[in-house]
Amino acid sequence: MAAARSSAAAEKRRAILDAAVRVFARQGFHTSRVSDIADEAGVAYGLVYHYFRSKDEVLDTLFLERWDVLLETIREVDQQDLPVRDKLGAIAGFIVDSYRHDPDLMKVVIVEVTRAANTFGQTHLAKIREAYALIAVVVEHAQARAELRSDIAPQFAAMAFYGAIEQVLTGWIFDILPQAPADLEEAKRFVVETICGGLDDRSVG
Amino acid sequence: MAAARSSAAAEKRRAILDAAVRVFARQGFHTSRVSDIADEAGVAYGLVYHYFRSKDEVLDTLFLERWDVLLETIREVDQQDLPVRDKLGAIAGFIVDSYRHDPDLMKVVIVEVTRAANTFGQTHLAKIREAYALIAVVVEHAQARAELRSDIAPQFAAMAFYGAIEQVLTGWIFDILPQAPADLEEAKRFVVETICGGLDDRSVG
DNA sequence: CCACAGGTTGACTGACCAGTCAATCGCCGT
DNA sequence: ACGGCGATTGACTGGTCAGTCAACCTGTGG
């Protein structure tokens, strides 16, 4: 059947994307050549251009695949009837788990797109903003229910929350922070606890 | 006198650096050509190479000039006998004021170096880490004095604090957050308040 | 068993640009 | 005036690489 052909083709496409993740993670997008991707995938140079219009489109695809899942997750989380801490915990958890599951992919998404908003990510600014906006909505809802203080703009709170997570990820990516399984697990709780509870010592004493 | 010559030369060097800031901020480092810098500075192409060994060295110089001042500031702040909030407020204030004073330069430092740690900033990872480490020390001291809770690792707290600031700057840089003078001023307090006090609603009632 | 439509190949091209360098300029001291 | 030296110029070179394309391969359907 013809399906065999097209599913084999789909696998090739996937192989190229997976190879690109490894190459981009190792060398960075700008210093990666298309031939590096082809070699890593064990495929001819030209085939990359059979499946993708350009080198940029490969990165585009990787980013969008992942980011859309993130956006969907945030939307779902917000619709549930949970305390803010659980909602934010779920979001932080998703991001941390994404890193645990495929550190290379998260490295590429964060370092090459999210954090490179000037050169490349300009294209994706709207998508990136959407995540901030969705988190801001979560905060807003919590403020409306008096779960969170209302004297801090939700947009700023969202940036602080997301910034804290991204910075921790960046710390792992560049081996600045310890990343044993226990550290990853702790980080989820830590980010939420820091942002919601604050660092102040409130012990009785 | 010969001094006139060398001070004129120093001014040319400065002019090239200033032009580079504008060009890098506008186009991003990777898409900036050396000729763009020369044109912007109103200077011949070759002169850039008279003052700098390479295009990278231009960015190096810009980054180090600014980052060293930041490191020095953090060190000084930590030595003073102040409550943590004031210390962290001073650090946040310095960064926000740096942005206010020269947004283009901060954009370049953050977007092209700090946040581009994979491709370019790898070189400067040690310098960048130093800032995290110094902030962690501030947190550690505060924990020792029971100003801050001790159940959160200082390194993580430092990342959350720095990440929150950087994210807010990034928000300004890409016009995601409002940046009227009042917003900048508020942001200083906001970051410290979020990180130290937390977002939880603690109002009576 | 043939023919055709993908899928697959990799040599080639055109553009781009960092960095070089030999020539020129113009200030300074004499 | 003039000789010298650092500052300044910009045309040129060498290498790199994204993207093209014409040829080739393979398996599917008739």
PDB file of C-alpha atoms in Angstrom, chain A residues 13-139:
ATOM      1  CA  ARG A  13      11.266  13.576   8.416  1.00  0.00           C
ATOM      2  CA  ARG A  14      11.220  12.766  12.110  1.00  0.00           C
ATOM      3  CA  ALA A  15      14.778  11.427  11.892  1.00  0.00           C
ATOM      4  CA  ILE A  16      15.899  14.730  10.423  1.00  0.00           C
ATOM      5  CA  LEU A  17      14.136  16.694  13.152  1.00  0.00           C
ATOM      6  CA  ASP A  18      15.630  14.494  15.878  1.00  0.00           C
ATOM      7  CA  ALA A  19      19.075  14.842  14.359  1.00  0.00           C
ATOM      8  CA  ALA A  20      18.613  18.598  14.194  1.00  0.00           C
ATOM      9  CA  VAL A  21      17.808  18.684  17.911  1.00  0.00           C
ATOM     10  CA  ARG A  22      21.064  16.921  18.717  1.00  0.00           C
ATOM     11  CA  VAL A  23      23.097  19.077  16.368  1.00  0.00           C
ATOM     12  CA  PHE A  24      21.553  22.383  17.467  1.00  0.00           C
ATOM     13  CA  ALA A  25      21.931  21.425  21.121  1.00  0.00           C
ATOM     14  CA  ARG A  26      25.569  20.528  20.606  1.00  0.00           C
ATOM     15  CA  GLN A  27      26.714  23.399  18.409  1.00  0.00           C
ATOM     16  CA  GLY A  28      24.021  26.035  18.544  1.00  0.00           C
ATOM     17  CA  PHE A  29      21.842  26.971  15.600  1.00  0.00           C
ATOM     18  CA  HIS A  30      24.111  29.534  13.986  1.00  0.00           C
ATOM     19  CA  THR A  31      27.184  27.346  13.940  1.00  0.00           C
ATOM     20  CA  SER A  32      25.298  24.286  12.724  1.00  0.00           C
ATOM     21  CA  ARG A  33      25.512  23.595   9.028  1.00  0.00           C
ATOM     22  CA  VAL A  34      22.730  21.880   7.162  1.00  0.00           C
ATOM     23  CA  SER A  35      25.263  19.215   6.238  1.00  0.00           C
ATOM     24  CA  ASP A  36      25.783  18.538   9.970  1.00  0.00           C
ATOM     25  CA  ILE A  37      22.094  17.777  10.316  1.00  0.00           C
ATOM     26  CA  ALA A  38      22.088  15.555   7.251  1.00  0.00           C
ATOM     27  CA  ASP A  39      25.171  13.673   8.466  1.00  0.00           C
ATOM     28  CA  GLU A  40      23.740  13.233  11.945  1.00  0.00           C
ATOM     29  CA  ALA A  41      20.524  11.883  10.438  1.00  0.00           C
ATOM     30  CA  GLY A  42      22.491   9.613   8.098  1.00  0.00           C
ATOM     31  CA  VAL A  43      20.785  11.199   5.124  1.00  0.00           C
ATOM     32  CA  ALA A  44      21.840  13.109   2.026  1.00  0.00           C
ATOM     33  CA  TYR A  45      22.195  16.871   2.170  1.00  0.00           C
ATOM     34  CA  GLY A  46      19.406  17.503  -0.312  1.00  0.00           C
ATOM     35  CA  LEU A  47      16.843  15.483   1.604  1.00  0.00           C
ATOM     36  CA  VAL A  48      16.691  18.104   4.311  1.00  0.00           C
ATOM     37  CA  TYR A  49      15.389  20.471   1.637  1.00  0.00           C
ATOM     38  CA  HIS A  50      12.890  17.900   0.473  1.00  0.00           C
ATOM     39  CA  TYR A  51      11.173  18.019   3.859  1.00  0.00           C
ATOM     40  CA  PHE A  52      11.904  21.600   4.903  1.00  0.00           C
ATOM     41  CA  ARG A  53      12.018  24.799   2.960  1.00  0.00           C
ATOM     42  CA  SER A  54      15.040  26.107   4.846  1.00  0.00           C
ATOM     43  CA  LYS A  55      17.301  25.604   7.821  1.00  0.00           C
ATOM     44  CA  ASP A  56      15.140  28.107   9.695  1.00  0.00           C
ATOM     45  CA  GLU A  57      12.045  26.032   9.038  1.00  0.00           C
ATOM     46  CA  VAL A  58      13.654  23.077  10.804  1.00  0.00           C
ATOM     47  CA  LEU A  59      14.118  25.146  13.944  1.00  0.00           C
ATOM     48  CA  ASP A  60      10.659  26.670  13.498  1.00  0.00           C
ATOM     49  CA  THR A  61       9.137  23.222  13.451  1.00  0.00           C
ATOM     50  CA  LEU A  62      10.972  22.041  16.553  1.00  0.00           C
ATOM     51  CA  PHE A  63       9.983  25.155  18.466  1.00  0.00           C
ATOM     52  CA  LEU A  64       6.335  25.192  17.443  1.00  0.00           C
ATOM     53  CA  GLU A  65       5.833  21.479  18.121  1.00  0.00           C
ATOM     54  CA  ARG A  66       6.940  21.964  21.693  1.00  0.00           C
ATOM     55  CA  TRP A  67       5.574  25.404  22.389  1.00  0.00           C
ATOM     56  CA  ASP A  68       2.070  24.579  21.220  1.00  0.00           C
ATOM     57  CA  VAL A  69       1.957  21.731  23.710  1.00  0.00           C
ATOM     58  CA  LEU A  70       3.038  24.142  26.429  1.00  0.00           C
ATOM     59  CA  LEU A  71       0.332  26.647  25.495  1.00  0.00           C
ATOM     60  CA  GLU A  72      -2.287  23.912  25.464  1.00  0.00           C
ATOM     61  CA  THR A  73      -1.137  22.711  28.865  1.00  0.00           C
ATOM     62  CA  ILE A  74      -1.397  26.163  30.390  1.00  0.00           C
ATOM     63  CA  ARG A  75      -4.875  26.615  28.953  1.00  0.00           C
ATOM     64  CA  GLU A  76      -6.049  23.299  30.355  1.00  0.00           C
ATOM     65  CA  VAL A  77      -4.515  23.954  33.748  1.00  0.00           C
ATOM     66  CA  ASP A  78      -6.205  27.304  34.037  1.00  0.00           C
ATOM     67  CA  GLN A  79      -9.613  25.837  33.316  1.00  0.00           C
ATOM     68  CA  GLN A  80      -9.390  23.445  36.216  1.00  0.00           C
ATOM     69  CA  ASP A  81     -10.704  24.428  39.591  1.00  0.00           C
ATOM     70  CA  LEU A  82      -7.512  24.340  41.601  1.00  0.00           C
ATOM     71  CA  PRO A  83      -5.590  26.558  44.015  1.00  0.00           C
ATOM     72  CA  VAL A  84      -3.054  28.802  42.233  1.00  0.00           C
ATOM     73  CA  ARG A  85      -0.148  26.950  43.719  1.00  0.00           C
ATOM     74  CA  ASP A  86      -1.331  23.757  42.108  1.00  0.00           C
ATOM     75  CA  LYS A  87      -1.890  25.515  38.804  1.00  0.00           C
ATOM     76  CA  LEU A  88       1.522  27.131  38.793  1.00  0.00           C
ATOM     77  CA  GLY A  89       2.994  23.886  40.067  1.00  0.00           C
ATOM     78  CA  ALA A  90       1.471  22.058  37.110  1.00  0.00           C
ATOM     79  CA  ILE A  91       2.941  24.584  34.675  1.00  0.00           C
ATOM     80  CA  ALA A  92       6.376  24.488  36.291  1.00  0.00           C
ATOM     81  CA  GLY A  93       6.072  20.707  36.415  1.00  0.00           C
ATOM     82  CA  PHE A  94       5.307  20.477  32.722  1.00  0.00           C
ATOM     83  CA  ILE A  95       8.331  22.555  31.824  1.00  0.00           C
ATOM     84  CA  VAL A  96      10.659  20.683  34.155  1.00  0.00           C
ATOM     85  CA  ASP A  97       9.349  17.339  32.915  1.00  0.00           C
ATOM     86  CA  SER A  98       9.851  18.468  29.343  1.00  0.00           C
ATOM     87  CA  TYR A  99      13.457  19.116  30.229  1.00  0.00           C
ATOM     88  CA  ARG A 100      13.805  15.796  32.004  1.00  0.00           C
ATOM     89  CA  HIS A 101      12.280  13.960  29.066  1.00  0.00           C
ATOM     90  CA  ASP A 102      14.336  15.653  26.347  1.00  0.00           C
ATOM     91  CA  PRO A 103      16.971  18.063  27.638  1.00  0.00           C
ATOM     92  CA  ASP A 104      18.398  18.654  24.171  1.00  0.00           C
ATOM     93  CA  LEU A 105      15.053  19.747  22.773  1.00  0.00           C
ATOM     94  CA  MET A 106      14.410  22.100  25.676  1.00  0.00           C
ATOM     95  CA  LYS A 107      17.896  23.482  25.323  1.00  0.00           C
ATOM     96  CA  VAL A 108      17.219  24.278  21.695  1.00  0.00           C
ATOM     97  CA  VAL A 109      13.777  25.745  22.374  1.00  0.00           C
ATOM     98  CA  ILE A 110      15.036  27.959  25.159  1.00  0.00           C
ATOM     99  CA  VAL A 111      18.523  28.889  24.089  1.00  0.00           C
ATOM    100  CA  GLU A 112      17.984  29.185  20.353  1.00  0.00           C
ATOM    101  CA  VAL A 113      14.451  30.567  20.209  1.00  0.00           C
ATOM    102  CA  THR A 114      13.010  31.839  23.477  1.00  0.00           C
ATOM    103  CA  ARG A 115      16.207  33.481  24.639  1.00  0.00           C
ATOM    104  CA  ALA A 116      17.269  34.513  21.170  1.00  0.00           C
ATOM    105  CA  ALA A 117      14.198  36.602  20.559  1.00  0.00           C
ATOM    106  CA  ASN A 118      16.226  39.257  18.788  1.00  0.00           C
ATOM    107  CA  THR A 119      17.676  37.375  15.887  1.00  0.00           C
ATOM    108  CA  PHE A 120      15.525  34.332  15.382  1.00  0.00           C
ATOM    109  CA  GLY A 121      12.696  34.376  17.859  1.00  0.00           C
ATOM    110  CA  GLN A 122      11.427  37.705  16.551  1.00  0.00           C
ATOM    111  CA  THR A 123       9.338  35.520  14.276  1.00  0.00           C
ATOM    112  CA  HIS A 124       7.927  33.689  17.246  1.00  0.00           C
ATOM    113  CA  LEU A 125       7.494  36.624  19.547  1.00  0.00           C
ATOM    114  CA  ALA A 126       3.728  36.382  19.284  1.00  0.00           C
ATOM    115  CA  LYS A 127       3.771  32.723  20.303  1.00  0.00           C
ATOM    116  CA  ILE A 128       6.140  33.396  23.175  1.00  0.00           C
ATOM    117  CA  ARG A 129       4.022  36.314  24.356  1.00  0.00           C
ATOM    118  CA  GLU A 130       1.003  34.071  24.354  1.00  0.00           C
ATOM    119  CA  ALA A 131       2.557  31.959  27.088  1.00  0.00           C
ATOM    120  CA  TYR A 132       3.227  35.031  29.220  1.00  0.00           C
ATOM    121  CA  ALA A 133      -0.310  36.224  28.654  1.00  0.00           C
ATOM    122  CA  LEU A 134      -1.810  32.883  29.605  1.00  0.00           C
ATOM    123  CA  ILE A 135       0.197  32.752  32.818  1.00  0.00           C
ATOM    124  CA  ALA A 136      -0.882  36.312  33.540  1.00  0.00           C
ATOM    125  CA  VAL A 137      -4.484  35.148  33.237  1.00  0.00           C
ATOM    126  CA  VAL A 138      -3.858  32.412  35.791  1.00  0.00           C
ATOM    127  CA  VAL A 139      -2.490  35.055  38.157  1.00  0.00           C
TER     128      VAL A 139
END
